[in-house]
CSV table of C-alpha atoms in Angstrom, one decimal:
chain,number,residue,atom,x,y,z
A,416,MET,CA,7.1,40.1,29.3
A,417,ALA,CA,8.8,38.3,26.4
A,418,ASP,CA,6.8,37.5,23.3
A,419,THR,CA,5.7,33.9,23.0
A,420,ALA,CA,7.6,32.3,20.1
A,421,VAL,CA,5.3,31.3,17.2
A,422,GLU,CA,5.6,27.6,16.4
A,423,ASP,CA,6.9,26.9,12.9
A,424,SER,CA,4.5,24.4,11.5
A,425,THR,CA,6.3,24.0,8.1
A,426,ILE,CA,9.0,21.6,7.0
A,427,ASN,CA,11.5,24.5,7.3
A,428,ASN,CA,11.5,23.3,10.9
A,429,PRO,CA,14.0,20.3,11.0
A,430,ASP,CA,11.9,18.5,13.6
A,431,ASN,CA,8.8,18.7,11.3
A,432,LEU,CA,10.8,17.5,8.3
A,433,THR,CA,12.1,14.5,10.4
A,434,LYS,CA,8.5,13.6,11.3
A,435,LEU,CA,7.5,13.8,7.6
A,436,LYS,CA,10.5,11.6,6.7
A,437,THR,CA,9.5,9.1,9.4
A,438,ALA,CA,6.0,8.9,8.1
A,439,SER,CA,7.4,8.5,4.6
A,440,THR,CA,9.6,5.6,5.6
A,441,ILE,CA,6.7,3.8,7.1
A,442,SER,CA,4.5,4.4,4.0
A,443,GLU,CA,7.2,3.0,1.7
A,444,LYS,CA,7.7,0.0,3.9
A,445,VAL,CA,4.0,-0.9,4.2
A,446,LEU,CA,3.5,-0.4,0.4
A,447,ALA,CA,6.3,-2.8,-0.3
A,448,GLU,CA,4.7,-5.4,2.0
A,449,VAL,CA,1.2,-5.0,0.6
A,450,THR,CA,2.3,-5.2,-3.0
A,451,GLY,CA,4.1,-8.4,-2.1
A,452,TRP,CA,0.8,-9.9,-1.1
A,453,LEU,CA,-0.8,-9.4,-4.5
A,454,ALA,CA,-1.6,-12.6,-6.3
A,455,ASP,CA,-4.3,-14.2,-8.5
A,456,GLY,CA,-7.6,-14.6,-6.6
A,457,GLU,CA,-6.7,-12.5,-3.5
A,458,ASN,CA,-9.6,-10.7,-1.9
A,459,ILE,CA,-9.3,-6.9,-1.9
A,460,ILE,CA,-10.9,-6.2,1.4
A,461,SER,CA,-8.7,-8.9,3.2
A,462,LEU,CA,-5.6,-7.3,1.7
A,463,CYS,CA,-6.7,-3.8,2.8
A,464,GLU,CA,-7.5,-4.9,6.3
A,465,ARG,CA,-4.1,-6.7,6.7
A,466,GLY,CA,-2.4,-3.6,5.3
A,467,ASP,CA,-4.2,-1.3,7.7
A,468,LYS,CA,-3.1,-3.5,10.6
A,469,LEU,CA,0.5,-3.5,9.4
A,470,LEU,CA,0.3,0.3,9.0
A,471,GLU,CA,-0.9,0.7,12.6
A,472,GLU,CA,1.9,-1.6,13.9
A,473,GLU,CA,4.6,0.3,12.1
A,474,ILE,CA,3.3,3.7,13.3
A,475,ALA,CA,3.2,2.4,16.9
A,476,LYS,CA,6.9,1.8,16.8
A,477,VAL,CA,7.9,5.4,16.4
A,478,TYR,CA,7.7,8.4,18.8
A,479,LYS,CA,6.8,6.0,21.7
A,480,GLY,CA,5.8,7.7,24.9
A,481,LYS,CA,5.5,11.1,23.3
A,482,LYS,CA,2.3,13.1,23.2
A,483,ILE,CA,2.3,13.3,19.4
A,484,GLN,CA,-0.7,12.7,17.2
A,485,LYS,CA,0.1,9.9,14.8
A,486,GLY,CA,-1.8,7.4,12.7
A,487,SER,CA,-3.1,6.6,9.3
A,488,GLY,CA,-2.6,9.3,6.7
A,489,SER,CA,-4.6,7.3,4.2
A,490,PRO,CA,-6.1,3.8,4.5
A,491,VAL,CA,-4.8,1.0,2.4
A,492,THR,CA,-6.8,1.0,-0.9
A,493,ILE,CA,-6.5,-1.5,-3.8
A,494,SER,CA,-8.2,-0.3,-6.9
A,495,PRO,CA,-9.2,-2.7,-9.8
A,496,SER,CA,-8.0,-2.2,-13.3
A,497,SER,CA,-10.4,0.6,-14.6
A,498,HIS,CA,-10.9,2.4,-11.2
A,499,VAL,CA,-9.5,5.9,-11.1
A,500,THR,CA,-10.2,6.7,-7.4
A,501,PRO,CA,-8.9,4.6,-4.5
A,502,PHE,CA,-11.1,1.6,-3.8
A,503,THR,CA,-11.9,0.6,-0.2
A,504,PRO,CA,-14.8,-1.9,0.0
A,505,LEU,CA,-16.9,-2.5,3.1
A,506,THR,CA,-17.4,-5.9,4.7
A,507,SER,CA,-21.2,-5.2,5.0
A,508,ASP,CA,-21.5,-4.5,1.2
A,509,ALA,CA,-21.7,-8.1,-0.2
A,510,GLU,CA,-20.9,-7.4,-3.8
A,511,ASP,CA,-17.8,-5.2,-3.2
A,512,SER,CA,-16.5,-7.2,-0.3
A,513,SER,CA,-16.3,-10.3,-2.6
A,514,THR,CA,-14.1,-8.4,-5.2
A,515,THR,CA,-10.9,-10.2,-6.0
A,516,ILE,CA,-7.9,-9.4,-8.2
A,517,LYS,CA,-6.7,-11.6,-11.0
A,518,ALA,CA,-3.4,-12.4,-12.6
A,519,GLY,CA,-2.4,-9.8,-15.3
A,520,GLU,CA,-4.7,-7.1,-13.9
A,521,VAL,CA,-3.4,-3.6,-13.5
A,522,VAL,CA,-4.2,-2.5,-9.9
A,523,LYS,CA,-3.4,0.6,-7.9
A,524,VAL,CA,-2.3,0.4,-4.3
A,525,GLN,CA,-2.3,3.6,-2.1
A,526,LEU,CA,-1.8,4.2,1.6
A,527,GLY,CA,-0.2,6.7,4.0
A,528,ALA,CA,1.0,7.5,7.5
A,529,GLN,CA,1.1,10.7,9.4
A,530,ILE,CA,3.1,11.9,12.3
A,531,ASP,CA,2.0,15.0,14.2
A,532,GLY,CA,-0.2,16.1,11.3
A,533,PHE,CA,2.6,15.7,8.7
A,534,GLY,CA,1.1,13.2,6.2
A,535,SER,CA,2.9,11.2,3.6
A,536,ILE,CA,0.9,9.3,1.0
A,537,ILE,CA,2.2,6.9,-1.6
A,538,GLY,CA,0.7,5.1,-4.5
A,539,SER,CA,1.9,2.5,-7.0
A,540,THR,CA,0.6,0.6,-10.0
A,541,VAL,CA,1.2,-3.1,-10.1
A,542,VAL,CA,0.4,-5.9,-12.6
A,543,VAL,CA,-0.9,-8.8,-10.5
A,544,PRO,CA,1.3,-11.9,-10.6
A,545,LYS,CA,0.0,-15.5,-10.5
A,546,GLU,CA,1.6,-16.2,-7.2
A,547,LYS,CA,2.8,-14.0,-4.3
A,548,GLY,CA,6.3,-12.8,-4.6
A,549,GLN,CA,6.5,-13.4,-8.3
A,550,LYS,CA,6.9,-10.8,-11.0
A,551,ALA,CA,4.2,-10.6,-13.6
A,552,ASP,CA,5.1,-10.8,-17.2
A,553,ILE,CA,4.3,-7.3,-18.5
A,554,THR,CA,4.1,-6.9,-22.3
A,555,GLY,CA,2.1,-5.3,-25.0
A,556,ARG,CA,-0.3,-2.5,-24.1
A,557,GLU,CA,0.2,-2.9,-20.3
A,558,ALA,CA,3.9,-2.3,-20.9
A,559,ASP,CA,3.1,0.8,-22.9
A,560,LEU,CA,1.0,2.1,-20.0
A,561,LEU,CA,3.5,1.5,-17.3
A,562,VAL,CA,6.5,2.9,-19.3
A,563,ALA,CA,4.5,5.9,-20.3
A,564,THR,CA,3.5,6.4,-16.6
A,565,HIS,CA,7.1,6.2,-15.5
A,566,TYR,CA,8.3,8.9,-17.9
A,567,ALA,CA,5.3,11.1,-17.5
A,568,ASN,CA,5.9,11.1,-13.7
A,569,GLU,CA,9.6,11.8,-14.1
A,570,LEU,CA,8.7,14.7,-16.4
A,571,LEU,CA,6.1,16.1,-14.1
A,572,LEU,CA,8.5,16.2,-11.1
A,573,ARG,CA,11.0,18.1,-13.2
A,574,LEU,CA,8.5,20.6,-14.4
A,575,LEU,CA,7.6,21.3,-10.7
A,576,LEU,CA,11.2,22.2,-9.8
A,577,PRO,CA,11.4,25.9,-9.0
A,578,PRO,CA,13.3,27.8,-11.7
A,579,GLY,CA,16.9,28.4,-11.0
A,580,LEU,CA,17.0,26.3,-7.9
A,581,LEU,CA,19.8,24.1,-9.2
A,582,ALA,CA,21.5,26.8,-11.3
A,583,SER,CA,25.3,27.0,-11.1
A,584,GLY,CA,27.8,29.7,-12.3
A,585,THR,CA,28.1,33.3,-11.2
A,586,GLU,CA,25.7,35.1,-9.0
A,587,GLU,CA,24.4,37.0,-12.0
A,588,GLU,CA,23.8,33.7,-13.9
A,589,LYS,CA,22.0,32.2,-10.9
A,590,LYS,CA,19.8,35.3,-10.6
A,591,LYS,CA,19.0,35.1,-14.3
A,592,ALA,CA,18.0,31.5,-14.0
A,593,ALA,CA,15.8,32.2,-11.0
A,594,ALA,CA,14.0,35.0,-12.8
A,595,VAL,CA,12.7,32.5,-15.4
A,596,LYS,CA,9.0,31.9,-15.0
A,597,ALA,CA,7.8,28.5,-13.9
A,598,PRO,CA,6.0,26.6,-16.6
A,599,SER,CA,2.3,27.4,-16.7
A,600,HIS,CA,-0.2,24.7,-15.8
A,601,SER,CA,-1.4,24.5,-19.4
A,602,LYS,CA,2.3,24.0,-20.5
A,603,ILE,CA,2.7,21.3,-17.9
A,604,SER,CA,-0.5,19.5,-19.1
A,605,SER,CA,0.6,19.9,-22.7
A,606,LEU,CA,4.0,18.3,-22.2
A,607,ILE,CA,2.5,15.4,-20.1
A,608,GLU,CA,0.0,14.8,-22.8
A,609,LYS,CA,2.8,14.6,-25.4
A,610,VAL,CA,4.4,11.8,-23.4
A,611,ALA,CA,1.0,10.0,-23.2
A,612,LYS,CA,0.5,10.3,-27.0
A,613,ALA,CA,4.0,8.9,-27.6
A,614,TYR,CA,2.8,5.7,-26.0
A,615,ASP,CA,-0.7,5.8,-27.4
A,616,VAL,CA,-2.3,6.4,-24.0
A,617,ASN,CA,-4.3,9.3,-22.4
A,618,VAL,CA,-4.0,11.4,-19.3
A,619,VAL,CA,-6.8,10.7,-16.8
A,620,GLN,CA,-9.1,13.7,-16.6
A,621,HIS,CA,-8.6,15.9,-13.6
A,622,THR,CA,-5.5,14.3,-12.3
A,623,THR,CA,-4.6,16.6,-9.4
A,624,SER,CA,-1.4,17.2,-7.4
A,625,TRP,CA,-1.9,19.1,-4.1
A,626,GLN,CA,0.3,21.2,-1.8
A,627,PHE,CA,0.3,19.4,1.6
A,628,GLU,CA,0.3,21.3,4.8
A,629,ARG,CA,0.2,20.2,8.5
A,630,ASN,CA,-3.2,18.3,9.0
A,631,GLU,CA,-4.2,19.2,5.4
A,632,ILE,CA,-3.7,17.1,2.2
A,633,GLU,CA,-5.6,19.6,0.0
A,634,GLY,CA,-3.7,22.8,0.6
A,635,LYS,CA,-3.8,26.3,-1.0
A,636,LYS,CA,-2.1,25.2,-4.2
A,637,LYS,CA,-3.0,22.5,-6.8
A,638,ILE,CA,-2.0,21.5,-10.3
A,639,ILE,CA,-4.6,19.8,-12.5
A,640,LEU,CA,-3.7,17.7,-15.5
A,641,SER,CA,-6.4,17.4,-18.2
A,642,PRO,CA,-8.8,19.6,-16.3
A,643,VAL,CA,-12.6,19.5,-17.1
A,644,ASP,CA,-15.6,21.7,-16.5
A,645,GLY,CA,-13.4,24.9,-16.3
A,646,ALA,CA,-11.4,23.6,-13.3
A,647,LYS,CA,-8.2,25.5,-12.7
A,648,GLY,CA,-5.1,24.9,-10.7
A,649,GLU,CA,-3.4,27.5,-8.6
A,650,GLY,CA,0.3,28.1,-7.8
A,651,ASN,CA,3.5,26.2,-8.2
A,652,PRO,CA,5.8,24.4,-5.7
A,653,GLU,CA,8.2,26.6,-3.7
A,654,VAL,CA,11.1,26.0,-1.4
A,655,GLY,CA,9.8,24.9,2.1
A,656,GLU,CA,6.7,23.2,0.8
A,657,PHE,CA,5.8,19.5,0.5
A,658,TRP,CA,3.3,18.2,-2.0
A,659,GLY,CA,1.4,15.1,-3.1
A,660,ILE,CA,2.1,14.5,-6.8
A,661,GLU,CA,-0.4,12.4,-8.7
A,662,LEU,CA,0.0,11.0,-12.2
A,663,GLY,CA,-2.7,9.0,-13.9
A,664,LEU,CA,-2.8,7.5,-17.4
A,665,SER,CA,-5.3,5.3,-19.3
A,666,LEU,CA,-5.3,2.8,-22.1
A,667,GLY,CA,-8.7,4.2,-22.9
A,668,SER,CA,-10.1,7.7,-23.4
A,669,GLY,CA,-9.0,9.1,-20.1
A,670,LYS,CA,-12.5,10.3,-19.5
A,671,VAL,CA,-13.9,9.5,-16.0
A,672,LYS,CA,-17.4,8.4,-15.0
A,673,ASP,CA,-18.9,8.1,-11.5
A,674,LEU,CA,-19.7,4.5,-10.4
A,675,ASP,CA,-23.0,3.5,-8.8
A,676,LYS,CA,-21.3,2.7,-5.6
A,677,ARG,CA,-21.3,4.0,-2.0
A,678,SER,CA,-18.6,6.5,-1.1
A,679,THR,CA,-16.5,4.7,1.5
A,680,LEU,CA,-13.4,6.9,1.5
A,681,LEU,CA,-14.0,10.2,3.4
A,682,ARG,CA,-12.2,12.9,5.3
A,683,ARG,CA,-13.2,15.7,7.7
A,684,THR,CA,-13.2,19.2,6.3
A,685,ALA,CA,-12.9,22.6,8.1
A,686,THR,CA,-16.6,23.1,7.9
A,687,THR,CA,-18.4,23.2,11.2
A,688,TYR,CA,-22.1,22.4,11.6
A,689,GLY,CA,-24.4,21.5,14.5
A,690,LEU,CA,-25.3,17.9,13.7
A,691,LYS,CA,-28.8,17.0,14.7
A,692,ARG,CA,-28.6,13.3,15.2
A,693,PRO,CA,-26.8,11.8,18.2
A,694,SER,CA,-25.6,8.9,16.0
A,695,SER,CA,-24.0,11.4,13.6
A,696,ARG,CA,-22.3,13.3,16.4
A,697,GLN,CA,-21.0,10.0,17.9
A,698,VAL,CA,-19.6,8.8,14.6
A,699,LEU,CA,-18.0,12.2,13.9
A,700,SER,CA,-16.4,12.2,17.3
A,701,GLU,CA,-14.8,8.8,16.6
A,702,ILE,CA,-13.6,10.1,13.2
A,703,VAL,CA,-12.0,13.2,14.8
A,704,LYS,CA,-10.3,11.2,17.5
A,705,LYS,CA,-8.9,8.5,15.2
A,706,PHE,CA,-8.1,10.3,11.9
A,707,GLY,CA,-8.3,14.1,12.5
A,708,THR,CA,-8.5,15.6,9.0
A,709,PHE,CA,-6.9,12.7,7.1
A,710,PRO,CA,-8.7,10.3,4.8
A,711,PHE,CA,-10.3,7.2,6.3
A,712,SER,CA,-12.4,4.2,5.2
A,713,ILE,CA,-15.8,3.6,6.8
A,714,ARG,CA,-14.6,0.0,7.4
A,715,GLN,CA,-12.0,1.4,9.9
A,716,LEU,CA,-14.7,2.7,12.2
A,717,GLU,CA,-15.8,0.6,15.2
A,718,ASP,CA,-19.3,-0.2,14.0
A,719,GLU,CA,-19.3,-0.3,10.2
A,720,ARG,CA,-23.0,-0.6,9.8
A,721,ALA,CA,-23.8,2.2,12.2
A,722,ALA,CA,-21.1,4.4,10.6
A,723,LYS,CA,-22.7,4.0,7.1
A,724,VAL,CA,-25.8,5.8,8.5
A,725,GLY,CA,-23.9,8.1,10.9
A,726,VAL,CA,-21.8,9.8,8.2
A,727,VAL,CA,-24.8,10.7,6.0
A,728,GLU,CA,-25.7,13.9,7.8
A,729,SER,CA,-22.0,15.0,8.0
A,730,ILE,CA,-21.6,14.5,4.2
A,731,ARG,CA,-24.8,16.5,3.5
A,732,ALA,CA,-23.6,19.3,5.7
A,733,GLY,CA,-20.1,19.4,4.2
A,734,VAL,CA,-18.5,18.4,7.5
A,735,LEU,CA,-17.2,15.3,5.7
A,736,ARG,CA,-15.9,15.2,2.2
A,737,GLU,CA,-16.7,12.0,0.2
A,738,TYR,CA,-14.4,10.7,-2.5
A,739,LYS,CA,-16.9,9.4,-5.0
A,740,PRO,CA,-15.9,6.1,-6.7
A,741,ALA,CA,-15.0,6.7,-10.3
A,742,ALA,CA,-13.6,4.7,-13.2
A,743,GLU,CA,-12.4,5.0,-16.8
A,744,ALA,CA,-15.5,5.7,-18.9
A,745,ASP,CA,-14.8,2.9,-21.4
A,746,GLY,CA,-13.6,0.4,-18.8
A,747,SER,CA,-9.9,0.4,-19.9
A,748,PRO,CA,-7.0,-0.2,-17.5
A,749,VAL,CA,-5.8,2.9,-15.7
A,750,SER,CA,-2.4,3.5,-14.0
A,751,ARG,CA,-1.8,5.8,-11.0
A,752,LEU,CA,1.4,6.9,-9.2
A,753,PHE,CA,1.4,9.1,-6.1
A,754,THR,CA,4.6,10.6,-4.6
A,755,THR,CA,5.1,12.8,-1.6
A,756,ILE,CA,7.9,15.3,-2.2
A,757,ALA,CA,9.6,18.0,-0.3
A,758,VAL,CA,11.0,21.1,-2.0
A,759,THR,CA,14.2,22.3,-0.3
A,760,LYS,CA,17.0,24.6,-1.2
A,761,ASN,CA,18.8,21.6,-2.8
A,762,GLY,CA,15.9,20.7,-5.0
A,763,ILE,CA,13.1,18.1,-4.9
A,764,THR,CA,13.3,15.1,-2.6
A,765,ARG,CA,11.1,12.1,-3.1
A,766,LEU,CA,10.1,11.3,0.5
A,767,ALA,CA,7.6,8.6,-0.2
A,768,ALA,CA,7.8,7.3,-3.8
A,769,PRO,CA,6.6,4.2,-5.6
A,770,PRO,CA,9.3,1.8,-6.7
A,771,ALA,CA,11.1,2.8,-9.9
A,772,LEU,CA,9.9,0.7,-12.9
A,773,ASP,CA,12.3,-2.0,-14.0
A,774,LEU,CA,12.9,-0.8,-17.5
A,775,GLU,CA,15.1,-3.7,-18.3
A,776,SER,CA,12.2,-6.1,-18.0
A,777,VAL,CA,9.2,-3.9,-18.9
A,778,LYS,CA,9.7,-2.7,-22.4
A,779,SER,CA,7.6,-0.8,-24.9
A,780,ASP,CA,8.3,-0.6,-28.7
A,781,LYS,CA,7.2,3.0,-28.5
A,782,LYS,CA,9.5,5.9,-27.5
A,783,ILE,CA,9.6,9.6,-26.8
A,784,GLU,CA,11.0,11.7,-29.7
A,785,ASP,CA,10.1,15.2,-28.6
A,786,GLU,CA,13.5,17.0,-28.1
A,787,GLU,CA,12.1,19.4,-25.5
A,788,ILE,CA,10.8,16.5,-23.3
A,789,LEU,CA,14.0,14.5,-23.7
A,790,LYS,CA,16.1,17.5,-22.6
A,791,ILE,CA,13.9,18.0,-19.5
A,792,LEU,CA,14.1,14.3,-18.6
A,793,GLU,CA,17.9,14.6,-18.6
A,794,GLN,CA,17.8,17.2,-15.9
A,795,PRO,CA,18.5,16.3,-12.2
A,796,LEU,CA,15.9,16.8,-9.5
A,797,SER,CA,18.4,17.9,-6.9
A,798,LYS,CA,21.9,19.1,-6.3
A,799,SER,CA,24.5,16.4,-5.9
A,800,THR,CA,25.8,16.0,-2.4
A,801,GLY,CA,28.8,14.1,-3.6
A,802,ALA,CA,27.5,10.8,-2.2
A,803,LYS,CA,28.0,7.9,-4.6
A,804,SER,CA,25.0,5.7,-5.3
A,805,LYS,CA,25.1,2.2,-3.9
A,806,ASN,CA,23.0,0.9,-6.8
A,807,LYS,CA,24.1,2.9,-9.8
A,808,LYS,CA,22.3,1.5,-12.8
A,809,LYS,CA,23.5,1.8,-16.3
A,810,LYS,CA,21.3,4.4,-18.0
A,811,LYS,CA,19.5,3.4,-21.2
A,812,LYS,CA,17.7,5.6,-23.7
A,813,PRO,CA,13.9,5.8,-24.3
A,814,ALA,CA,13.9,8.9,-23.7
A,815,LYS,CA,17.6,9.4,-23.3
A,816,LYS,CA,17.1,9.0,-19.5
A,817,THR,CA,15.4,6.0,-18.2
A,818,GLU,CA,15.3,6.4,-14.5
A,819,ASP,CA,16.2,9.2,-12.2
A,820,ASP,CA,19.1,8.8,-9.8
A,821,ASP,CA,17.4,9.8,-6.6
A,822,ASP,CA,20.3,8.9,-4.4
A,823,ASP,CA,21.5,12.5,-4.3
A,824,ASP,CA,18.2,13.5,-2.8
A,825,SER,CA,18.9,11.8,0.5
A,826,ASP,CA,20.5,14.8,2.3
A,827,ASP,CA,18.3,17.7,1.2
A,828,GLU,CA,17.5,19.4,4.4
């Protein structure tokens, strides 16, 4: 009898990479729509609910008629200025459900889609305009924050590129480049902190990037910026992996405090436990059916009030993980970017990425002067495929490189 072929559940399988790219396209499209709705006085929960509905509609358009699990990879969350963690209020919580955004506020938008367990999450930082569709006037310290976040994110992505992957020259030269050790996590943190200091901001404590796997957004490897309480990361990105890259900066101390609020963002873990309460089992069954192991908001469950009670036993037993609401300790504005990337033989591809900051209109009077950092920022993320960019922008100096040309990332399989 012939051996049964083992299914390749990684993105080395072209079908899986296609699913991940499809999820990423949806994530980017919905993010663009949701950020376009932001305006002075808009209610956060209303925006989140509209965004979730749009996410569902877009996901329903792909892989029709196929027995493939698909759905939300992360609910739409809109986090107020000082919030560090994604904010997803409940209709039944009067105070939080009445929360609105205001013009000039720095808010974070995050969401994601998943196809067949391949999740793609995206997050952006937006300064709220007075009216929908307008661009907010971003100056002063908010400009410092956004420009710093842009360059820190560009630097972080380049520091995660496997050594020698883009090397050219003789085989001996390529081997020599590949033999170089990847930067240590402490080195990565140190360089990111230098960018933050150049703009007089701070890295948000415990900012974590994770290796993604099928049905898992917190894989075996992780990189922690500004770790606390002895926390340590593990491993670096390698070819064939896809990751969720997080970058968070603060106009304040960067220190984080838990908020006295209910944990409304949860996800199922690998822990199994015989739940005692029928209501707990019923809610967990709904969670498994709708979301699998991906994050969800309690407001997305059929009976929100019953769900608030029904998740308690699962949280205590470790069957559900809660993402505790947290904010900048001194109440200062916080930025956050989240990018889903794939690491291929051609380099790093941004599958779902927040829009590049418009450095022509958002300007800071500060700049990066560290030569090591400037040199890294000049480096490409991937090998050129020879395709010319449709929207080549004239590069300016801040940092000698303002924005990465990601056009050569498009054919990285």
